[in-house]
Amino acid sequence: MKNTRLMVNLAGLKLANPTMLASGVLGYSAETLETIVEGGAGAVVTKSVGLKPRSGYANPTVVQVDCGLVNAMGLPNPGIDEFVREIREAKAVLSVPLIVSVYGFSENEYAVVAKKAVNAGADVVELNVSCPHVKETGSEIGQNPEVLSKVVRKVKAAVEKPVFVKLSPNVTSIADIAEAAAKAGANALTAINTVKAMAIDPETTMPILSNRVGGLSGPAVKPIAVRCVYEIFERVKVPIIGCGGVASWRDAVEFLLAGASAVQIGTAIATEGSNVFGKVTQGIDAYLKRKDFKSVGEVVGLSHRS
Ligand code: DHB
């Protein structure tokens, strides 16, 4: 039986619970996405896919630091023409909405990839305009409101499914960027992508990642992400998906109270396993019951009242 207390309507997308797989973690194949759904996720987001195949950076691509991970994979992916097979297969087996993360090196590329993803069965496209280190894509697009607006408009004109925009925290004002994305037609905003970071090995005296600079995720970024969601909620009416360091129901509830309608989980899968989605969901449910809230929606943005 469906638990109506946990159900969320996100830009017309019906989720059985407010937890989603974040892009970049186990989102390469229909098989791994299925494992995540079995773990209790209400929706899944794939690893970012572009127009052409990319092998990504040399190893090491991930390093564990205090309170999180720093990674720079370099957007490795098979290219959209190959990935459409995975999308079709995932769509056939998954019982939850399938969100395909898309990147490009121009507005046109974003639109072409998004269209191919939707034609293959994607329920939503999430635009990666926030990868912190691959040149001429990601945050180089998402840090500039004019360029971002053009990308969002072009994708919106190309597809008839909802378009989510994943924002970078590596900006002076995330609310300004959120406003630009919302005005251009974004149906939801995901906040946040990783925080630009690096780690250096005292023994080798060198940066650990082959790309030197990467993106920080995990518990260390949660307070930054909560602040970003809070600021975006004050500025725009578009639904927000909180992302950054969620590992427990308390983390998830913090994001809901800041203004998120749902949360994405990524790094915690490495520490907690794929059942983290079910555990977080059960915890949210117990919290709602204990506090006498009738639905997730009742707590969204509740910390903003005076
Ligand atoms: C990569 C992409 C991202 O969007 C991110 O935040 C970190 C890493 C990557 O593929 O390297």
Short mmCIF file of N, CA and C in Angstrom, two decimals, residues 8 17 45 65 86 88 115 120 136 146 163 169 185 202 232 239 250 280 285 298:
data_model
loop_
_atom_site.label_atom_id
_atom_site.label_comp_id
_atom_site.label_asym_id
_atom_site.label_seq_id
_atom_site.Cartn_x
_atom_site.Cartn_y
_atom_site.Cartn_z
N VAL A 8 5.19 12.79 -3.10
CA VAL A 8 5.59 14.14 -3.49
C VAL A 8 5.26 14.34 -4.96
N ASN A 17 8.19 8.61 -2.63
CA ASN A 17 8.86 9.19 -1.46
C ASN A 17 9.83 10.26 -1.96
N VAL A 45 18.62 9.40 -10.93
CA VAL A 45 19.26 10.28 -11.92
C VAL A 45 20.50 9.56 -12.44
N VAL A 65 38.55 12.34 1.87
CA VAL A 65 39.10 13.38 2.75
C VAL A 65 38.24 13.40 4.02
N GLU A 86 20.73 2.00 -22.80
CA GLU A 86 20.63 1.89 -21.35
C GLU A 86 19.36 2.58 -20.85
N ARG A 88 16.56 3.03 -22.55
CA ARG A 88 15.39 2.20 -22.94
C ARG A 88 15.23 1.02 -21.99
N LYS A 115 17.08 15.91 -26.16
CA LYS A 115 16.03 15.39 -27.04
C LYS A 115 16.19 13.88 -27.25
N ALA A 120 14.27 8.45 -26.00
CA ALA A 120 14.57 7.08 -25.55
C ALA A 120 13.77 6.69 -24.31
N GLU A 136 34.77 24.40 -20.56
CA GLU A 136 33.74 24.77 -21.55
C GLU A 136 32.40 24.06 -21.38
N GLU A 146 23.49 34.67 -18.18
CA GLU A 146 23.05 34.84 -19.58
C GLU A 146 23.23 33.54 -20.37
N VAL A 163 12.30 19.92 -17.26
CA VAL A 163 13.75 20.16 -17.28
C VAL A 163 14.19 20.65 -15.90
N PRO A 169 27.47 25.49 -6.42
CA PRO A 169 27.64 26.36 -5.25
C PRO A 169 28.82 27.31 -5.43
N GLY A 185 12.69 29.01 -17.64
CA GLY A 185 11.72 27.92 -17.75
C GLY A 185 12.06 26.63 -17.03
N PRO A 202 51.32 14.94 1.33
CA PRO A 202 52.60 15.45 1.85
C PRO A 202 53.80 14.57 1.47
N ILE A 232 17.69 29.99 -2.22
CA ILE A 232 16.93 29.82 -3.47
C ILE A 232 15.43 29.89 -3.17
N PRO A 239 10.12 24.46 -7.65
CA PRO A 239 10.51 23.44 -6.66
C PRO A 239 12.02 23.20 -6.63
N ARG A 250 17.46 12.92 9.43
CA ARG A 250 17.62 14.27 9.98
C ARG A 250 18.18 15.23 8.91
N VAL A 280 16.29 6.43 5.11
CA VAL A 280 15.98 7.87 5.19
C VAL A 280 14.47 8.08 5.08
N ASP A 285 9.25 9.47 7.58
CA ASP A 285 7.86 9.09 7.90
C ASP A 285 7.62 9.13 9.41
N GLU A 298 3.90 19.60 3.88
CA GLU A 298 3.64 20.51 5.01
C GLU A 298 4.92 21.05 5.65
#
